[in-house]
Coordinates of C-alpha atoms and ligand atoms in Angstrom, one line a residue:
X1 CA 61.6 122.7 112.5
X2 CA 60.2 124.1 115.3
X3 CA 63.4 125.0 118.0
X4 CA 63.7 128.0 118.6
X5 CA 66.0 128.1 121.9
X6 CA 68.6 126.2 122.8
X7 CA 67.7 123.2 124.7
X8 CA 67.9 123.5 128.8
X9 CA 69.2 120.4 129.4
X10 CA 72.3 121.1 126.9
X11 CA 72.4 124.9 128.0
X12 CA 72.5 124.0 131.9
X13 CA 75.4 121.5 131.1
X14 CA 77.4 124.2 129.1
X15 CA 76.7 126.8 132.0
X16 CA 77.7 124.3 134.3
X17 CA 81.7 123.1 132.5
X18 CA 82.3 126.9 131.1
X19 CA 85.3 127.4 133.4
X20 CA 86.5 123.8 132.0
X21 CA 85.7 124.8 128.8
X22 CA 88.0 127.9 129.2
X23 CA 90.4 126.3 131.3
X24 CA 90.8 123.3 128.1
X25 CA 90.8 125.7 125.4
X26 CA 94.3 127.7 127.4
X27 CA 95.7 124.2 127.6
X28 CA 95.0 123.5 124.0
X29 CA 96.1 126.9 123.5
X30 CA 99.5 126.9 125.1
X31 CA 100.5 124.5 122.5
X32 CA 102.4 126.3 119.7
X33 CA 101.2 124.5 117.2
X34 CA 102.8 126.3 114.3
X35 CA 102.5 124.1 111.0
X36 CA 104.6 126.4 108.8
X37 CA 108.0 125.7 110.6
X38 CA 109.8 122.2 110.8
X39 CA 110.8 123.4 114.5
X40 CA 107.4 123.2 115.4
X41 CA 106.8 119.7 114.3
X42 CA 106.3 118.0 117.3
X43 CA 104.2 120.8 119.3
X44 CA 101.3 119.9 116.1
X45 CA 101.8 116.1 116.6
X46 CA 100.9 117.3 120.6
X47 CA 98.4 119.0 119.7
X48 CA 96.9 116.7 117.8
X49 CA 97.0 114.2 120.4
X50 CA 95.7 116.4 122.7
X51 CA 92.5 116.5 121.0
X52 CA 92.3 112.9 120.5
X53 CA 92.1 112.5 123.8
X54 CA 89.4 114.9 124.3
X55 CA 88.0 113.4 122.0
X56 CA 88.0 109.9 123.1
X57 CA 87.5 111.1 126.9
X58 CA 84.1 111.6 125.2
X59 CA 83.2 108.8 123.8
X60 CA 84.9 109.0 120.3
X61 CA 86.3 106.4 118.9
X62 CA 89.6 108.1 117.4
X63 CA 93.0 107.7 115.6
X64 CA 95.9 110.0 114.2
X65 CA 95.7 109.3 110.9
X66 CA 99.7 110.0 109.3
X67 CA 99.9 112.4 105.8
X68 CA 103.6 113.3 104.7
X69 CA 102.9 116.3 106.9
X70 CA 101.3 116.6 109.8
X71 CA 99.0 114.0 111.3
X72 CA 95.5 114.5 110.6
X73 CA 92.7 113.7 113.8
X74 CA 89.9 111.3 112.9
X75 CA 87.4 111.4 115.9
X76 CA 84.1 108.7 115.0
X77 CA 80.6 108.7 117.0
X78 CA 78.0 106.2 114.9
X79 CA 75.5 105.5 118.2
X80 CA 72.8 106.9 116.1
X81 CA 72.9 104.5 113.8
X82 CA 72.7 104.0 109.8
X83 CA 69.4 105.6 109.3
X84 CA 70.2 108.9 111.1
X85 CA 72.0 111.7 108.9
X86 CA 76.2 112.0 109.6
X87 CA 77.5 115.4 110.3
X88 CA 80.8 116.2 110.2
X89 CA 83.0 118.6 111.7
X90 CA 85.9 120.4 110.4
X91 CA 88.4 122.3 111.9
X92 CA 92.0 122.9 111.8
X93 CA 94.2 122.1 115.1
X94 CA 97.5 124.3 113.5
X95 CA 98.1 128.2 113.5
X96 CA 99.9 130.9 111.8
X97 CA 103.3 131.6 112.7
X98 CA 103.1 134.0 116.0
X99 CA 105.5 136.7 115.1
X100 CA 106.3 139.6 115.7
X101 CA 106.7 138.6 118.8
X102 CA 107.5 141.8 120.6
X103 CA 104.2 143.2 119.1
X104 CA 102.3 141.0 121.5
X105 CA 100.5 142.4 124.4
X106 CA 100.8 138.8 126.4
X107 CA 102.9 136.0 124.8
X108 CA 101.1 134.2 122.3
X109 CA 101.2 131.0 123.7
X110 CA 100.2 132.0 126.8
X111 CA 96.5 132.6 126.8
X112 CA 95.0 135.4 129.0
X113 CA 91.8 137.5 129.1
X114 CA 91.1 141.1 128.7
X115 CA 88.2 143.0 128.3
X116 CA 86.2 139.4 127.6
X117 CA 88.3 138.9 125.0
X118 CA 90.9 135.4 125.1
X119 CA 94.2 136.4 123.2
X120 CA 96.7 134.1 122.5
X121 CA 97.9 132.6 118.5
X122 CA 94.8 130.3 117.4
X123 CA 92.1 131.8 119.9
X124 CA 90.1 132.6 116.6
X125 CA 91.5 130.7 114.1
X126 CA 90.8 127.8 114.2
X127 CA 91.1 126.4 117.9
X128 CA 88.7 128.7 119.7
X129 CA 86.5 127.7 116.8
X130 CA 87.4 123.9 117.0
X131 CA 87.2 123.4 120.3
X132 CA 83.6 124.6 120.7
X133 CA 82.2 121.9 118.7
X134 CA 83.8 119.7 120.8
X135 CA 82.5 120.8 123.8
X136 CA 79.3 121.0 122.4
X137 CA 79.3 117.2 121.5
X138 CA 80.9 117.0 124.7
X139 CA 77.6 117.8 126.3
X140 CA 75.6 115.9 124.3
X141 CA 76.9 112.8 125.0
X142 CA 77.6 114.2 129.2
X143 CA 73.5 114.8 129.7
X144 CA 72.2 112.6 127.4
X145 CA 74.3 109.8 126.6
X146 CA 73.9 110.3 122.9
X147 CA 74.1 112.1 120.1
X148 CA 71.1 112.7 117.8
X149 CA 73.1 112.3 114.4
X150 CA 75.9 110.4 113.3
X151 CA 79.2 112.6 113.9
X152 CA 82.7 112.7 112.8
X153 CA 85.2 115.1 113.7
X154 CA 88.2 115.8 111.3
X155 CA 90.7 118.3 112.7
X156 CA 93.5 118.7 110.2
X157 CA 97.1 120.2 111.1
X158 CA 98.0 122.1 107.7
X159 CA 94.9 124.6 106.6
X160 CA 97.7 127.5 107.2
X161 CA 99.9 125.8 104.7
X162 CA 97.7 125.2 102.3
X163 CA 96.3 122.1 103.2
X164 CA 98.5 120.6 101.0
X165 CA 97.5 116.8 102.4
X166 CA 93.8 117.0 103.1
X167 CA 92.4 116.4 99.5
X168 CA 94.5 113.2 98.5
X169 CA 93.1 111.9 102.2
X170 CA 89.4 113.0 101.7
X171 CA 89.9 111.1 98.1
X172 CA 91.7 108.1 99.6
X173 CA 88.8 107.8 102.4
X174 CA 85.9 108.2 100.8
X175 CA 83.8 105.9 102.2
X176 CA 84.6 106.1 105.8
X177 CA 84.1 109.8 105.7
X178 CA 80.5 109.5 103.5
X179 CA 78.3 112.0 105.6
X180 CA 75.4 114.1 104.8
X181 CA 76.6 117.5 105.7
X182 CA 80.2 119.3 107.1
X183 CA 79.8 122.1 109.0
X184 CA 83.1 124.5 109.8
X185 CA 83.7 127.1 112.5
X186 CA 86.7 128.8 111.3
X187 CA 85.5 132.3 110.0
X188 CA 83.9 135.8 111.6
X189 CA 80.6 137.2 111.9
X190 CA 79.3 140.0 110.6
X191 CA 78.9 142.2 113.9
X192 CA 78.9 141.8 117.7
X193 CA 75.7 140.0 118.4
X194 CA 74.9 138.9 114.5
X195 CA 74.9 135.5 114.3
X196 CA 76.8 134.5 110.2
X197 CA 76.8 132.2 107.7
X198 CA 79.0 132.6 104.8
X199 CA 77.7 132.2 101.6
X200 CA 81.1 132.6 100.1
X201 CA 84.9 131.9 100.2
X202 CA 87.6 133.1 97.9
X203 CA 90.3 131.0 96.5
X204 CA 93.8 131.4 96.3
X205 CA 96.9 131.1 93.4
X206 CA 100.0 132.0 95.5
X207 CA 103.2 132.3 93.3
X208 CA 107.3 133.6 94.3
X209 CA 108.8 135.5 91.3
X210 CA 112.4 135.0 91.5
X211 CA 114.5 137.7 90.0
X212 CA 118.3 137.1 88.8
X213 CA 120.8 139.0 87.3
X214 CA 124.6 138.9 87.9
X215 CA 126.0 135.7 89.9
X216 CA 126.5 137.0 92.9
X217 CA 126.1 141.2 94.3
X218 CA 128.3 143.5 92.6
X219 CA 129.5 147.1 93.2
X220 CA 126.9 149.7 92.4
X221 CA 129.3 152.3 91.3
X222 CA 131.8 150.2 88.9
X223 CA 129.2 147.7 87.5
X224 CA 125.9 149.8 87.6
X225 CA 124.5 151.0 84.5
X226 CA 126.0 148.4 82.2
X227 CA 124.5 145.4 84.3
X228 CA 120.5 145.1 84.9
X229 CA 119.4 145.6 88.4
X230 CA 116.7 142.5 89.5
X231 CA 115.4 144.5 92.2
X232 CA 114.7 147.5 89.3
X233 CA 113.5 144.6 87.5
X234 CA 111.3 142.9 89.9
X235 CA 109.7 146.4 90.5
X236 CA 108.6 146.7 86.6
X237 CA 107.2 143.3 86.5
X238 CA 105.1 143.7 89.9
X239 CA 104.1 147.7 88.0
X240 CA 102.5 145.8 84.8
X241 CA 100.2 143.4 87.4
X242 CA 97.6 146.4 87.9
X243 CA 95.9 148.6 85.5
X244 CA 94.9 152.3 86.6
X245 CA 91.5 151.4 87.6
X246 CA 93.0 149.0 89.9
X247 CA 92.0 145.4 87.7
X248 CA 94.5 142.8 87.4
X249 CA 95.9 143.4 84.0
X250 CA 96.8 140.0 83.2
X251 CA 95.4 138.4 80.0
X252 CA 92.1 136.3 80.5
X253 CA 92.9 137.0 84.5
X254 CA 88.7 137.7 84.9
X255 CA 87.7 135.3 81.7
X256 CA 85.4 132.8 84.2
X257 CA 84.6 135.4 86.8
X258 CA 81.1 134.8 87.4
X259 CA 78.3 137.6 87.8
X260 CA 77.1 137.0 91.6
X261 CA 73.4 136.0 92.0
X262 CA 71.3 138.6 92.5
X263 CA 69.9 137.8 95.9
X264 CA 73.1 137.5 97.1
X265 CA 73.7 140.8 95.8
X266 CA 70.7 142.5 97.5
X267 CA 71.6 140.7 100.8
X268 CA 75.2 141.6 101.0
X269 CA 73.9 145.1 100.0
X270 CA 71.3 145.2 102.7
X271 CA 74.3 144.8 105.7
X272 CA 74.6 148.1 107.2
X273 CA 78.7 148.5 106.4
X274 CA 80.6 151.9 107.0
X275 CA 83.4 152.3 104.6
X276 CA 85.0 155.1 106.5
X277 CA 84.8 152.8 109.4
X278 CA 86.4 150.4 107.9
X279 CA 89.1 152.6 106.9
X280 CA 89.5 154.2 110.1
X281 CA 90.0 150.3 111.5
X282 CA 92.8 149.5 109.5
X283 CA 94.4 152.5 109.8
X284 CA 94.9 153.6 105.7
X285 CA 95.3 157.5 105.0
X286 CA 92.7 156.1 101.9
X287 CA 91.2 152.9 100.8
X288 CA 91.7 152.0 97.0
X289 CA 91.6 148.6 95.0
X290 CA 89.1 148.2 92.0
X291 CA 87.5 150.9 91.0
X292 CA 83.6 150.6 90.8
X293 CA 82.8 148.5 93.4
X294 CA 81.7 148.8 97.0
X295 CA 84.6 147.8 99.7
X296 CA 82.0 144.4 100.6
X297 CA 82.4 143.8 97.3
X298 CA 85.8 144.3 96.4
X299 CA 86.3 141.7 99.0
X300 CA 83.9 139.3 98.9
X301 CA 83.3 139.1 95.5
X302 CA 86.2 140.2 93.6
X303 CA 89.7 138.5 92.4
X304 CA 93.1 140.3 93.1
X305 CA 96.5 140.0 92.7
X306 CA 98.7 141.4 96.0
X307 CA 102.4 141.4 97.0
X308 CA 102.8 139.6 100.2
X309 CA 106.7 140.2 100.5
X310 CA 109.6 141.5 99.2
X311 CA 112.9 141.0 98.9
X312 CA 116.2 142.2 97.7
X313 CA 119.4 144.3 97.9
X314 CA 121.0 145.9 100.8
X315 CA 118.3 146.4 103.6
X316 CA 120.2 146.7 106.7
X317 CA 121.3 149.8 108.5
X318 CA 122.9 153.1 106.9
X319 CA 123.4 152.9 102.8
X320 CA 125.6 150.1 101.1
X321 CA 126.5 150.8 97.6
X322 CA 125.7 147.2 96.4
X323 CA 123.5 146.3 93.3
X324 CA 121.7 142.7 94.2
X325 CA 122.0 139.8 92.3
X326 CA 118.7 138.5 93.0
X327 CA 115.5 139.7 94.0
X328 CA 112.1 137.9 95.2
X329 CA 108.7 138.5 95.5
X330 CA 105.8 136.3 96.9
X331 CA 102.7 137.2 94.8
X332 CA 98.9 135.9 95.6
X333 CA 96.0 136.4 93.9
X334 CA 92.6 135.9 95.7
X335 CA 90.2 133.9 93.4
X336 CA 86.4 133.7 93.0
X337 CA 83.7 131.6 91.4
X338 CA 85.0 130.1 88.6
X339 CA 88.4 131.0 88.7
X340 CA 90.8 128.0 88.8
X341 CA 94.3 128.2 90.5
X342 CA 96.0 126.3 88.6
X343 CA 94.6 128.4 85.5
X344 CA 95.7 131.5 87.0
X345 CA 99.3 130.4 88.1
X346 CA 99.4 129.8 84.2
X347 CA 98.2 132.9 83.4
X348 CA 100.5 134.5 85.8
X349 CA 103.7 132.6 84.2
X350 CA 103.1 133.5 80.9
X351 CA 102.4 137.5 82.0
X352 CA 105.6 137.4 83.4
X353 CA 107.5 135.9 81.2
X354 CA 106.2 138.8 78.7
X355 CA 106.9 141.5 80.5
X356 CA 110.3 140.6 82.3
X357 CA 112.8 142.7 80.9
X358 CA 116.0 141.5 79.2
X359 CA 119.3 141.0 80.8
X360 CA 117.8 139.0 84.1
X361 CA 116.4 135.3 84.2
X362 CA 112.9 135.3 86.1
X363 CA 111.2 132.1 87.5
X364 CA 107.5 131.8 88.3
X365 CA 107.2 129.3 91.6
X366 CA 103.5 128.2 92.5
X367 CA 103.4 128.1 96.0
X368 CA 99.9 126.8 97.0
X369 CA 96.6 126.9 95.5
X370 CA 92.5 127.1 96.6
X371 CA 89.4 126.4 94.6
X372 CA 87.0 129.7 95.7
X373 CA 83.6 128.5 96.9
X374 CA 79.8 129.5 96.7
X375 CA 77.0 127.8 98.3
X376 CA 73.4 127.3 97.4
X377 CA 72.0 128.6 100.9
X378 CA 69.6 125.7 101.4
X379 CA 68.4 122.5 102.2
X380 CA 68.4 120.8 105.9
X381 CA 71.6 121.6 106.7
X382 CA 71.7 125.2 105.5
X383 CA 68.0 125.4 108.0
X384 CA 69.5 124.3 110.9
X385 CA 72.3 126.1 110.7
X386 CA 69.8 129.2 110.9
X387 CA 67.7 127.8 113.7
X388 CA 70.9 127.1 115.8
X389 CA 72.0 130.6 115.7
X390 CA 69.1 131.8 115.8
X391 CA 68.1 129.9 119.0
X392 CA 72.3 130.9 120.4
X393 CA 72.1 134.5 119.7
X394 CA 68.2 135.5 120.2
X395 CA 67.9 136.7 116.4
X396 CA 68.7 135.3 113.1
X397 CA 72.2 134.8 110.8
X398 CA 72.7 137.3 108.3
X399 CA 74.5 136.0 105.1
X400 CA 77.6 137.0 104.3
X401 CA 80.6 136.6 101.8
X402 CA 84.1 136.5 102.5
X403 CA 87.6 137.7 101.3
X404 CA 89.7 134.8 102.9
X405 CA 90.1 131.0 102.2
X406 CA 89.4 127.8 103.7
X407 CA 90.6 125.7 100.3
X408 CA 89.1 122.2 101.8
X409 CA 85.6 123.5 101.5
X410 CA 85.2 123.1 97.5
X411 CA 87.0 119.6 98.2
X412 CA 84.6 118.4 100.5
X413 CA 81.7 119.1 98.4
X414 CA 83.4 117.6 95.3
X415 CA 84.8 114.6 97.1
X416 CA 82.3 113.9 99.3
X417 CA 79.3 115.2 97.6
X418 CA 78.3 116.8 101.0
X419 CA 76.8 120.7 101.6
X420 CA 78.9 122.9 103.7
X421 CA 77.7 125.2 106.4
X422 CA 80.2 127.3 107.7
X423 CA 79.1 129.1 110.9
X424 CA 81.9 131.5 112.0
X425 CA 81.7 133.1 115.6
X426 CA 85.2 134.8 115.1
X427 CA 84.8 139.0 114.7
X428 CA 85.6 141.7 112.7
X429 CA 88.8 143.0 114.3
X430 CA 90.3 140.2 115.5
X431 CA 93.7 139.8 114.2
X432 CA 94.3 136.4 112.9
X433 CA 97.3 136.0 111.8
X434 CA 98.5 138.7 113.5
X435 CA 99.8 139.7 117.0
X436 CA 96.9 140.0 119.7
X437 CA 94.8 137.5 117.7
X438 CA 91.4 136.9 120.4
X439 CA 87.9 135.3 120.5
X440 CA 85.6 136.9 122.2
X441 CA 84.5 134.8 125.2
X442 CA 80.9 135.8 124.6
X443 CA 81.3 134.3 120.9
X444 CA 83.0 131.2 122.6
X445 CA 80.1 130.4 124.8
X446 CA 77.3 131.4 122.3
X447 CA 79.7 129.2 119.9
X448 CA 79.0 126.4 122.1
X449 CA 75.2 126.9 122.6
X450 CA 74.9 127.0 118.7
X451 CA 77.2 124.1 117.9
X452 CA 75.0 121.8 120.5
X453 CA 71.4 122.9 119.2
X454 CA 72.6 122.5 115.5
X455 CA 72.5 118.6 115.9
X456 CA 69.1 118.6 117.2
X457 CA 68.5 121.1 114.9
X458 CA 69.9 118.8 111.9
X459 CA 68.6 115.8 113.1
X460 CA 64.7 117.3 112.9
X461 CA 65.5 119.3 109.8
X462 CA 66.7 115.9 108.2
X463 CA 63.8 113.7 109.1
X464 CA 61.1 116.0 107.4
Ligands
BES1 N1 90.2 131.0 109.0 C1 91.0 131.5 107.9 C2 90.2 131.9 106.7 C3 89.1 132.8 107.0 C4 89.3 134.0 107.6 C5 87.8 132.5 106.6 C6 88.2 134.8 108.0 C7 86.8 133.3 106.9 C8 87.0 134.5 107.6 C9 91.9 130.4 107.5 O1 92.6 129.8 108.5 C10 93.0 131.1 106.7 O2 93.6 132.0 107.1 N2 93.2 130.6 105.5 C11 94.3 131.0 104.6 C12 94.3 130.0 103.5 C13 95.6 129.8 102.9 C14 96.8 129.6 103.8 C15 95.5 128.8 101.8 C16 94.0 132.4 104.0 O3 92.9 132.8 103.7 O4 95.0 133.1 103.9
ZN2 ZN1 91.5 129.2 110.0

């Protein structure tokens, strides 16, 4: 494979629609696609259909395809016929609740730019990152009237929620969805102006502890001290989850934690990463987690358990002399190679039902589950992924690991037997899932460039 910058004839197209580009990805943006809340329902099914359509407008051949949940979009482009290679695309059209809302520079669902960046809730993840690939194809098809590979786009409406829907329809269709490769925007690089491909994903066992004690709240001072307090409770449960050294102290928690390869090991190693930095970023009077390992690695290659709320008791203004009768805690635990979630939610049960003290009734609740992923860095896809953003960004991907999940991408290697390549152009300091989530527009139009010079990149890499 032999291209090494992006193609003119796709580059002057992109050049030419990068206002429309922009101007599309506000209207796409302004749709508050929020998948976790039932109130939101019919802003998804919008904008899923407002993808179709771009998708169609381009010479897709596309449906809504209905899950219990929300609607998945199924964009098809098979022009290049059954000898050529089939790529396809994955994204995710939903986002992550957008509150607090007063934290919010601009409103969330109304995008605006700053200082190159586009904030508004999705910008990075996954629209911005969606949406480039389809503007990409876009041009493709504009300047040339073809694509060089088969493509197929699958935007889904429910990776925030645990893509609770996607696996049962990547089982169910098989056949139609039979391709040689996926390739996912929906993650950061490693630095401004160093192109990424992740190597790694973790996984993800998400459990609510539910705490009860007396049927309903009681009086502190004429019931407390004879009558167990959940919320004292809850707190001794969640203090038996770490050890000292910061490990998960749950039996066989790390049994099928694998060793990472040693390549990978030098490579992450080689990334110039400043820990104080990194500290200073997030704002932490200290950093801590497992002892022994480098901050890269604590996150991109080590399990952990955290609390991701809590709740209980009296919590309003001034004191209220009230002892709870409940108390609730929603408890994840980040997973890596070979770690199974349904494993560890069983792990998790049975730790908790040891250590819960007497004179409460405690429930374990699995909330959602990933697979963690690792890839084998090679092959035609894996090449052209490196010659793409290579070509976009003037120098080549580093290889990276990651502390997040995309739970799909174990599925569709399993189900469809296909390599993934996950090309992120999102960036360290972004805020998904928080307020003041952006992409950088740089990232956005280099996106683009990449995502069009992959498939001629793919299609060469395949035929050799
Ligand atoms: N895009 C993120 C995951 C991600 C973030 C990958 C940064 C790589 C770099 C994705 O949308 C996400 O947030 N996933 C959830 C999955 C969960 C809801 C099952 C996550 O990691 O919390
Ligand atoms: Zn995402």
């Amino acid at each position: 494979m032999t291209t090494t910058t992006v193609p003119s004839d796709l580059d002057q197209w992109l050049r030419a629609h990068h206002d429309e580009a922009l101007h599309e990805l506000f209207e796409f943006l302004r749709i508050p696609s929020v998948s976790a809340r039932t109130e939101h329902r019919a802003d998804c099914r919008a904008a899923a259909q407002w993808l179709a359509d771009k998708l169609s407008a381009s010479g897709f051949s596309t449906t809504l395809e209905e899950t219990p949940g929300h609607p998945i979009v199924l964009a098809e482009w098979r022009g290049a016929g059954k000898e050529a290679p089939t790529l396809l695309v994955y994204g995710h059209y939903d986002v992550q609740p957008a509150e607090p809302l007063e934290l919010w520079t601009s409103p969330a669902f109304e995008p605006e730019v700053r200082d190159g960046r586009i904030y508004a809730r999705g910008s990075v993840d996954d629209k911005g990152q969606l949406y480039l690939h389809v503007k990409a194809l876009q041009a493709h098809l504009a300047v040339r009237g073809t694509l060089p590979v088969n493509v197929i786009v699958l935007a889904e409406g429910e990776e925030e929620v645990g893509s609770v829907n996607l696996e049962e329809f990547l089982e169910k269709n098989r056949e139609r969805l039979a391709c040689n490769g996926v390739v996912i925007s929906d993650s950061t690089m490693f630095a401004p102006g160093t192109p990424s491909i992740l190597s790694s994903l973790r996984g993800l066992a998400y459990v609510q502890i539910d705490v009860r004690g007396s049927t309903s709240d009681l009086h502190s001072g004429m019931y407390g001290g004879a009558v167990v307090n959940p919320a004292m409770a809850l707190a001794r449960i969640l203090s038996t989850l770490h050890d000292d050294n910061g490990r998960v102290a749950i039996d066989g928690f790390y049994d099928r934690v694998l060793e990472w390869p040693a390549a990978v090991r030098t490579q992450m190693q080689s990334l110039p990463f400043n820990e104080e930095h990194f500290r200073e970023e997030v704002g932490a009077p200290a950093l801590g987690g497992e002892r022994g390992y480098t901050v890269l690695e604590q996150l991109w290659t080590r399990p952990t358990c955290e609390v991701n709320g809590l709740l209980s008791g009296y919590t309003g203004e001034g004191a209220k002399t009230v002892l709870p009768a409940v108390s609730m805690a929603k408890v994840s635990f980040r997973l890596v190679p070979d770690q199974d979630p349904k494993v560890v939610e069983q792990l998790v049960a049975a730790h908790v039902a040891r250590v819960a003290p007497p004179g409460v009734t405690v429930t374990v609740t699995a909330l959602h589950g990933g697979r963690p992923w690792r890839s084998e860095l090679g092959g035609p896809l894996h090449d052209a992924g490196v010659a793409a953003l290579h070509a976009a960004f003037g120098t080549p991907p580093v290889i990276t690991g990651e502390g997040g999940s995309i739970p799909v991408v174990g599925d569709f290697e399993r189900i469809l037997g296909a390599p993934v390549l996950l090309m992120g152009f999102g960036l360290p300091g972004e805020n998904a899932h928080a307020p003041d989530e952006w992409i950088s527009e740089e990232n956005y139009r280099q996106g683009m460039r990449a995502a069009a010079t992959l498939l001629d990149c793919y299609a060469s890499a395949s035929a050799t």
